[in-house]
Coordinates of N, CA and C in Angstrom, one line a residue:
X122 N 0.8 -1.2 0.0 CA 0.0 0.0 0.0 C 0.9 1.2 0.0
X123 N 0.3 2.4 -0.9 CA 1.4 3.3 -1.0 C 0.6 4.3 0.2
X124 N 1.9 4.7 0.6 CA 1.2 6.0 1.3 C 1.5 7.4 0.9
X125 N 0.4 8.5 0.1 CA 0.7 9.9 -0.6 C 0.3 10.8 0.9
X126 N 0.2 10.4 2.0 CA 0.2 11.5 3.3 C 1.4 12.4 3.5
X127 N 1.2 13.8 3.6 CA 2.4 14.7 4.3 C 2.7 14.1 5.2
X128 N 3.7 14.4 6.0 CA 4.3 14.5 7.3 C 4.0 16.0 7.7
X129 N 3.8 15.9 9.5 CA 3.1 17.0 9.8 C 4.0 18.3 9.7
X130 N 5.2 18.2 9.8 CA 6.3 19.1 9.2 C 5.7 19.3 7.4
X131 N 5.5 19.2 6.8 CA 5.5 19.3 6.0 C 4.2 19.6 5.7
X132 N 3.1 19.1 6.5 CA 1.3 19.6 6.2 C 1.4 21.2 6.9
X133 N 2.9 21.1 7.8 CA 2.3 22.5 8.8 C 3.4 23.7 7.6
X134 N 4.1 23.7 6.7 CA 4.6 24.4 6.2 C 3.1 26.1 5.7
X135 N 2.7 25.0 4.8 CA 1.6 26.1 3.9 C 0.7 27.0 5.2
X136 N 0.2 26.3 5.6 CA -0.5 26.7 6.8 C 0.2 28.2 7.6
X137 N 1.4 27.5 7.8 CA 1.9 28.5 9.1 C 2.4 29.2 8.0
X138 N 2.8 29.5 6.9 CA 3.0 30.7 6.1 C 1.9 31.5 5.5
X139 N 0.8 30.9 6.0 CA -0.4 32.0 5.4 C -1.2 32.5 6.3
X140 N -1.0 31.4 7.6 CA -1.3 32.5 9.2 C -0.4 33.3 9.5
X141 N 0.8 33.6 9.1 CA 1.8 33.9 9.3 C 1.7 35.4 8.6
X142 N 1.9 35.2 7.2 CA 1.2 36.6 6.4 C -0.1 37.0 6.3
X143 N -1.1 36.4 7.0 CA -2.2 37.3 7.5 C -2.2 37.8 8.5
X144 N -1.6 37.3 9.5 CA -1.1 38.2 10.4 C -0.6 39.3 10.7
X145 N 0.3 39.4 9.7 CA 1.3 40.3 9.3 C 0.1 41.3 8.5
X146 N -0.4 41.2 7.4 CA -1.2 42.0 6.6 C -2.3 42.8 8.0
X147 N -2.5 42.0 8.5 CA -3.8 42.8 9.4 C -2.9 43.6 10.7
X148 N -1.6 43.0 10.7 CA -0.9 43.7 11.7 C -0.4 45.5 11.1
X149 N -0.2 45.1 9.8 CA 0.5 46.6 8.5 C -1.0 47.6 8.9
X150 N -2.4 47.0 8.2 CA -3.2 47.4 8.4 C -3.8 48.4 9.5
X151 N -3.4 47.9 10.6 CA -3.9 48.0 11.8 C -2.8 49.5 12.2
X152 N -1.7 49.3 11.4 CA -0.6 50.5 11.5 C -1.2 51.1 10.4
X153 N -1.2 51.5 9.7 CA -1.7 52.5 8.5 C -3.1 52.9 8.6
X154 N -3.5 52.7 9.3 CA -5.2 52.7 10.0 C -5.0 53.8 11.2
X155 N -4.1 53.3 12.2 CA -4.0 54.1 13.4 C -3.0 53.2 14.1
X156 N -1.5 53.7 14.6 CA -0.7 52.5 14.9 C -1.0 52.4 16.6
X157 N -2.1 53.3 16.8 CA -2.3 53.0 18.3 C -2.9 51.3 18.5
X158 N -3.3 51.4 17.8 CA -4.2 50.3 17.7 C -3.6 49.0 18.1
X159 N -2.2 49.2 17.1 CA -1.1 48.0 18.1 C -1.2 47.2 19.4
X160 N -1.2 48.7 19.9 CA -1.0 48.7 21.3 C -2.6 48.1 22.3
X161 N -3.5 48.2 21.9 CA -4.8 48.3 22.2 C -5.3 46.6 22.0
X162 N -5.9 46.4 23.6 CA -6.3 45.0 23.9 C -6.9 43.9 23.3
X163 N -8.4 44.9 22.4 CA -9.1 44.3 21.4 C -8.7 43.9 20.9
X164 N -7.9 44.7 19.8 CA -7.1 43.8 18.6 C -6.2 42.7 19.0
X165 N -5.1 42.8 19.8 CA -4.5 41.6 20.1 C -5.5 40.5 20.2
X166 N -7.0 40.7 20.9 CA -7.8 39.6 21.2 C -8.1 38.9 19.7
X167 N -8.9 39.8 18.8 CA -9.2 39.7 17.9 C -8.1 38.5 17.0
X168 N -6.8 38.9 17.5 CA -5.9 38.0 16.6 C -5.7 36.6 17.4
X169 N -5.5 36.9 18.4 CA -5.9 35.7 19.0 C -6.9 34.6 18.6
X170 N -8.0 35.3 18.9 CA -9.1 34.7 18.0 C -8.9 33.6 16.5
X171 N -8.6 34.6 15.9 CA -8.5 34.4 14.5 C -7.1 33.3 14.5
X172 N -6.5 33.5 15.0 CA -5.0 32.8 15.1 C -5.5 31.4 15.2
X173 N -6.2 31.2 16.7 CA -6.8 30.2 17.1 C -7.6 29.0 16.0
X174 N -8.5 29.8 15.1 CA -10.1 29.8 14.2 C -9.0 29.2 13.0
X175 N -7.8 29.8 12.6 CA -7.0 29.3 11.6 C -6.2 28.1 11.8
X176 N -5.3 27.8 12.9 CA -5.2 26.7 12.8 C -5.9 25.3 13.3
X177 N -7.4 25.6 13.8 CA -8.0 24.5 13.7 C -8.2 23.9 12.6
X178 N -9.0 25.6 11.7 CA -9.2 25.0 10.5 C -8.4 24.6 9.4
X179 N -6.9 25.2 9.5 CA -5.9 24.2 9.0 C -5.9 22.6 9.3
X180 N -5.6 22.6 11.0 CA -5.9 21.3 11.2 C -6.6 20.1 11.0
X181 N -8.0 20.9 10.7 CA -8.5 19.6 10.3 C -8.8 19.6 9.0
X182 N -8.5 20.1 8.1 CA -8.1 20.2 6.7 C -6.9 19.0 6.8
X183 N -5.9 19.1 7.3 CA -4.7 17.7 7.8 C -5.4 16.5 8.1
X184 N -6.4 16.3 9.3 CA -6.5 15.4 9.6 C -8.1 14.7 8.2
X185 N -8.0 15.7 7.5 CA -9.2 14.8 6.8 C -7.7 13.9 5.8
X186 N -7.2 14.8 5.4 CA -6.2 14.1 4.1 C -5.2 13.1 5.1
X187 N -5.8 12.8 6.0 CA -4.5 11.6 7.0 C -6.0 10.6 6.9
X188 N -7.5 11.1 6.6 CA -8.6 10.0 6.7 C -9.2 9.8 7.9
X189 N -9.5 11.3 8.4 CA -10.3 11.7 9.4 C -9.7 11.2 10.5
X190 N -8.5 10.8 11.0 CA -8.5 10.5 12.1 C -6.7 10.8 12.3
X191 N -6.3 11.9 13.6 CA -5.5 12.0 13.8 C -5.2 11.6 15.0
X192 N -3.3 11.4 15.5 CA -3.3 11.0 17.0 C -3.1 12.4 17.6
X193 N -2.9 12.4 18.8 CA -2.6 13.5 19.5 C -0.9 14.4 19.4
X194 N 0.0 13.1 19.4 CA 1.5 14.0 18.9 C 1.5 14.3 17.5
X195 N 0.8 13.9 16.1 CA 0.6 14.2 15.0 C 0.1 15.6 15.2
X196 N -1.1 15.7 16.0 CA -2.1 16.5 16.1 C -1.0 18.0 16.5
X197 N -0.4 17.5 17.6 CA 0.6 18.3 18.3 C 1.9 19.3 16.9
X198 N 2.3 17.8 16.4 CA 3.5 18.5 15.7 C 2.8 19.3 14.8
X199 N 1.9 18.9 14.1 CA 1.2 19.8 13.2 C 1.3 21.7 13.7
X200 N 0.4 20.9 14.5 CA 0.3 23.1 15.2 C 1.3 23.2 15.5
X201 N 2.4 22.8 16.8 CA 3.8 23.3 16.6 C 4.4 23.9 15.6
X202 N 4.4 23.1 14.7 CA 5.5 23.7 13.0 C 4.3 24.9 12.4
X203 N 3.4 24.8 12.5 CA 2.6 25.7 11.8 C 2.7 27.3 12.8
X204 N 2.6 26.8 13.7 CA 2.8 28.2 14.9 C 4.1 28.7 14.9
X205 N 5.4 28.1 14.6 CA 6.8 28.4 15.1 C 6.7 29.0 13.6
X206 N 6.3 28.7 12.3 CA 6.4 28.8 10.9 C 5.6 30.6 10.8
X207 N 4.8 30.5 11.2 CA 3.8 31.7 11.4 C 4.4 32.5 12.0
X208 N 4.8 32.6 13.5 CA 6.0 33.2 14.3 C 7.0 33.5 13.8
X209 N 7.4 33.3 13.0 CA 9.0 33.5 12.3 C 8.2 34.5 11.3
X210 N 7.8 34.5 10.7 CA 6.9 35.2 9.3 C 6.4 36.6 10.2
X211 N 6.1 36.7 11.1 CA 5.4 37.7 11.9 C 7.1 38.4 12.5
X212 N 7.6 37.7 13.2 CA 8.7 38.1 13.5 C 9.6 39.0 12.7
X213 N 9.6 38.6 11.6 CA 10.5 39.1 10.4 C 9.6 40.4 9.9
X214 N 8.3 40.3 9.5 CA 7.4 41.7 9.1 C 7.6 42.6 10.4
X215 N 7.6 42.3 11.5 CA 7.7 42.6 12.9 C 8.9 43.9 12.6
X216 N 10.3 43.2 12.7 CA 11.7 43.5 12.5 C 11.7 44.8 11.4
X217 N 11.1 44.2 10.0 CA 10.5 45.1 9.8 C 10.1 46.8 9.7
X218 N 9.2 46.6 10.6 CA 7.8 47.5 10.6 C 8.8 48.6 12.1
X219 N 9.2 47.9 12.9 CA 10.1 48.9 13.7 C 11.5 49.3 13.6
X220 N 11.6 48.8 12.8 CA 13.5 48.9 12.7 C 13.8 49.5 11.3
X221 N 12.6 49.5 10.3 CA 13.2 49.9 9.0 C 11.6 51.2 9.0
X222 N 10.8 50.7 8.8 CA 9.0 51.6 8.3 C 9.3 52.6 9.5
X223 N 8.8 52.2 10.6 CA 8.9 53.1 11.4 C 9.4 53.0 12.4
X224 N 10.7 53.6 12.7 CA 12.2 53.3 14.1 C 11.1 54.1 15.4
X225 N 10.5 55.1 15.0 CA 9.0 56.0 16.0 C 8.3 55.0 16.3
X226 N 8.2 54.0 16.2 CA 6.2 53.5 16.5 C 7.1 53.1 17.9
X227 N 7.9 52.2 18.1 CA 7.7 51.7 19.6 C 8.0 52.8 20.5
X228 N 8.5 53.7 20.5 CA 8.2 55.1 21.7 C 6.3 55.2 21.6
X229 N 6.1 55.5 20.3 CA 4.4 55.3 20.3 C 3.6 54.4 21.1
X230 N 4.1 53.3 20.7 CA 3.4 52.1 21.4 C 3.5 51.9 23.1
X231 N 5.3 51.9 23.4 CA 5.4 52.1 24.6 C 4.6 53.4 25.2
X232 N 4.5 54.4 24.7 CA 3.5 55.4 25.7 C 2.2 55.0 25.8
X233 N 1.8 54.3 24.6 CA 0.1 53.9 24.7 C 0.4 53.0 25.8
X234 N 1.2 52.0 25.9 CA 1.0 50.9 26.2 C 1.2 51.8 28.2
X235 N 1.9 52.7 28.2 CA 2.3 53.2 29.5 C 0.7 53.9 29.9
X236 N 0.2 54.3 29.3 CA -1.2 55.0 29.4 C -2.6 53.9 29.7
X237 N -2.4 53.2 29.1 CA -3.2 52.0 29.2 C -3.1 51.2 30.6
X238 N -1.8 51.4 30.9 CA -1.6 50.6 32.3 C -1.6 51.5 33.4
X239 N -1.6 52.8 33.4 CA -2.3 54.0 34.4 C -3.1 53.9 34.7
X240 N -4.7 54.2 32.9 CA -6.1 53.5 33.2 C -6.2 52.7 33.7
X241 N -5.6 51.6 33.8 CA -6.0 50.1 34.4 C -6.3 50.3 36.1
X242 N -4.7 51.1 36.0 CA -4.5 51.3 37.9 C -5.6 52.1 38.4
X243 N -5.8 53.2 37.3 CA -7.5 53.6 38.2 C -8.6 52.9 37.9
X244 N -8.9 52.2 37.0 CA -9.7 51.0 37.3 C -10.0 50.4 38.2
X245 N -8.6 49.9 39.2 CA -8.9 49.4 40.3 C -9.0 50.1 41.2
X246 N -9.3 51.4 41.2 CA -8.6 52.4 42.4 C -7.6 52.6 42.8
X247 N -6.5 52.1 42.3 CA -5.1 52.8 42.8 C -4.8 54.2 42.3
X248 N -4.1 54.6 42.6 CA -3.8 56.8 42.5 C -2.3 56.4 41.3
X249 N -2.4 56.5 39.9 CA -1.5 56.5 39.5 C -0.4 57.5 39.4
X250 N -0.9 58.4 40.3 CA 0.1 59.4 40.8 C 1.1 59.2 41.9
X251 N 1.2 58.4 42.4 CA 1.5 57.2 43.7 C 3.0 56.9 43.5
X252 N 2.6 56.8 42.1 CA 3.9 55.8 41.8 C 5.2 57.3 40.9
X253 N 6.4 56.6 41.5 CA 7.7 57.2 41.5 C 7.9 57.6 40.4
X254 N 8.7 58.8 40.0 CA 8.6 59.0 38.0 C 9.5 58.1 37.7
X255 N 10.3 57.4 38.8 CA 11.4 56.6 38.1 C 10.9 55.4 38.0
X256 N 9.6 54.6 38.5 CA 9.1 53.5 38.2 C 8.6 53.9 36.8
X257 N 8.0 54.9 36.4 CA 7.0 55.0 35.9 C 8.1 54.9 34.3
X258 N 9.5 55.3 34.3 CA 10.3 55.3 33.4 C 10.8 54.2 33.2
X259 N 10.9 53.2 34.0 CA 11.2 51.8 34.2 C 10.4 50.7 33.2
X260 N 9.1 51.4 33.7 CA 7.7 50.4 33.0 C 8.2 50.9 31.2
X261 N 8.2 52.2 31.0 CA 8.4 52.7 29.4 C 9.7 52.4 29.3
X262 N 10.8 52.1 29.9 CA 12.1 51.9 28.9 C 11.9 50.1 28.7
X263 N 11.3 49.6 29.6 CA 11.3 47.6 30.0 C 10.2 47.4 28.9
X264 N 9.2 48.7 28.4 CA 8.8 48.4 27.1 C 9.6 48.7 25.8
X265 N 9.9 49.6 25.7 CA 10.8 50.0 24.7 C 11.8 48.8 24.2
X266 N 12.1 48.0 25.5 CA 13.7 47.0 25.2 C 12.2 45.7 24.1
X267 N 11.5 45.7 24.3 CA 10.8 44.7 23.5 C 10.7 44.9 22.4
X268 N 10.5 46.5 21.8 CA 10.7 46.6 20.6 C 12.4 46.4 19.6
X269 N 13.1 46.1 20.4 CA 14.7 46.3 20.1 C 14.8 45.1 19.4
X270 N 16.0 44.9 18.0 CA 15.9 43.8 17.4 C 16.2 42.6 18.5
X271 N 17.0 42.9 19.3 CA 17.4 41.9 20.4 C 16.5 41.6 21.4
X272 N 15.7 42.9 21.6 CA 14.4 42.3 22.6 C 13.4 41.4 21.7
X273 N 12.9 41.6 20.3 CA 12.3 40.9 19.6 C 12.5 39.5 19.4
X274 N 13.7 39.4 19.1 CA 14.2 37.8 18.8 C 14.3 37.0 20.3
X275 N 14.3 38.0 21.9 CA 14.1 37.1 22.6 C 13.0 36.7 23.2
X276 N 12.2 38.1 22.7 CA 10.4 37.6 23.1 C 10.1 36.3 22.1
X277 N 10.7 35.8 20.9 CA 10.7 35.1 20.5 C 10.4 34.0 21.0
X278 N 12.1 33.9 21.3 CA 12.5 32.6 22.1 C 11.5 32.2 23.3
X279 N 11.1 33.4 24.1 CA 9.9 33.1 25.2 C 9.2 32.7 24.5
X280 N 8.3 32.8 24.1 CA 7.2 32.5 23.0 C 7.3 31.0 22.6
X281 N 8.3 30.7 22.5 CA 8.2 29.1 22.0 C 7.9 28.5 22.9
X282 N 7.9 28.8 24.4 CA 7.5 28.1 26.0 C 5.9 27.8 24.9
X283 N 5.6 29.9 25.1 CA 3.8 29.4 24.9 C 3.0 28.9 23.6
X284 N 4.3 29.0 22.3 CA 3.8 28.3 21.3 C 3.7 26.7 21.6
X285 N 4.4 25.4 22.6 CA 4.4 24.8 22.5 C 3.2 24.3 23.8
X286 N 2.9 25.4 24.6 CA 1.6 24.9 25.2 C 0.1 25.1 24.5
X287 N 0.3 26.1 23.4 CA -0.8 26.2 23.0 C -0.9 25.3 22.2
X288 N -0.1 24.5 21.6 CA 0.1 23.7 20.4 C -0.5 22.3 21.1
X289 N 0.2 22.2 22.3 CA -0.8 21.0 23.3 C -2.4 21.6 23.6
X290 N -2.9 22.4 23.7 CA -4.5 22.3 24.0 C -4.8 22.3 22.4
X291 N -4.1 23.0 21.6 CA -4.7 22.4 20.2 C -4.6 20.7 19.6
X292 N -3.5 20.6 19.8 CA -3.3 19.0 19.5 C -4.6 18.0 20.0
X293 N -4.8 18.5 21.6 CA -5.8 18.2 22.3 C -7.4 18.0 21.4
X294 N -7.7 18.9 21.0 CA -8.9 19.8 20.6 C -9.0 18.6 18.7
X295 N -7.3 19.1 18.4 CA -7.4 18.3 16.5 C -7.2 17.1 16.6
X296 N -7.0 16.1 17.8 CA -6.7 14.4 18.1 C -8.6 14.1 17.7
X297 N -8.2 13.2 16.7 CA -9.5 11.8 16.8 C -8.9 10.6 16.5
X298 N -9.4 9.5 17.4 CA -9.1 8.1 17.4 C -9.9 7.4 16.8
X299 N -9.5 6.9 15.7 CA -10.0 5.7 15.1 C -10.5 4.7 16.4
X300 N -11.7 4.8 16.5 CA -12.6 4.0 17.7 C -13.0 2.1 17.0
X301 N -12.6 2.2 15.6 CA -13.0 0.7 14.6 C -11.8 -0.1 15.1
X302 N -10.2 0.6 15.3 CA -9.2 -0.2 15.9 C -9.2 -0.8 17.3
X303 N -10.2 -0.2 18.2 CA -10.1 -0.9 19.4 C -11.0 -2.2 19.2
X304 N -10.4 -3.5 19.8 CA -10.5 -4.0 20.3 C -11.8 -4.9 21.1

């Protein structure tokens, strides 16, 4: 019997290069729109979302051409390679968008992102006046270092912690067992 199945390195290639540049396209967007918006909670949800919504439906696009039925480390490696493949793609437009388009957006961002976490503090009632100007320079330079090509590539590396747990609740979610093999 011949077997014409990808290997999930190889099913997760296409996939994570077109989550990868849609992310990227809605990320340009979302800058040429209003680059506050970066910074702003919604949107990150929104991609989340969608992030999410695409590689299931990648996924099980895989598991139909494997014959409806995947295992859970198949399931697993798939999203892995397709998340790390997408992450690199985003990474690189990323690198990009602050280092070449605009060297300004992350002072931008970091102030939004510094403003946003003031609001928060009176949200709860804390007096964001309270706090020291030198914390308050702390919170905007410890953002700033993220946008730096070296803070980028190492939020990266973090990132693969949580690309490889989200890749387990997805693995979880795209696993089906052939129930006709048991026994």
């Amino acid at each position: 019997m011949e077997e014409n199945t990808k290997s999930p390195f190889q099913a997760a290639i296409q996939p994570g290069l077109t989550i990868g540049l849609i992310s990227l396209v809605l990320t340009y967007i979302a800058y040429f729109i209003d680059s506050g918006l970066l910074a702003s909670g919604w949107f990150g949800l929104v991609m989340i979302v969608l992030f999410f919504a695409l590689i299931i439906f990648f996924g099980r696009q895989y598991r139909s051409e494997l014959g409806g039925f995947m295992t859970f480390g198949t399931a697993f490696n798939f999203s892995f390679i397709a998340i790390i493949i997408s992450g690199l793609v985003g990474l690189i437009g990323q690198i990009v968008l602050f280092q070449v388009i605009d060297p300004s957006l992350p002072e931008v961002l970091a102030e939004k992102t510094l403003q946003s976490t003031l609001e928060m503090m009176e949200s709860f009632g804390a007096s964001p006046d309270s706090l020291p100007a030198e914390q308050l320079d702390e919170i905007k330079e410890s953002t700033l270092s993220n946008f730096t090509l070296a803070g980028q590539i190492k939020n990266f590396g973090f990132g693969l912690i949580a690309y490889a747990i989200v890749s387990l609740i997805l693995g979880a979610i795209l696993k089906k067992r052939d129930k006709s093999l048991d026994y």
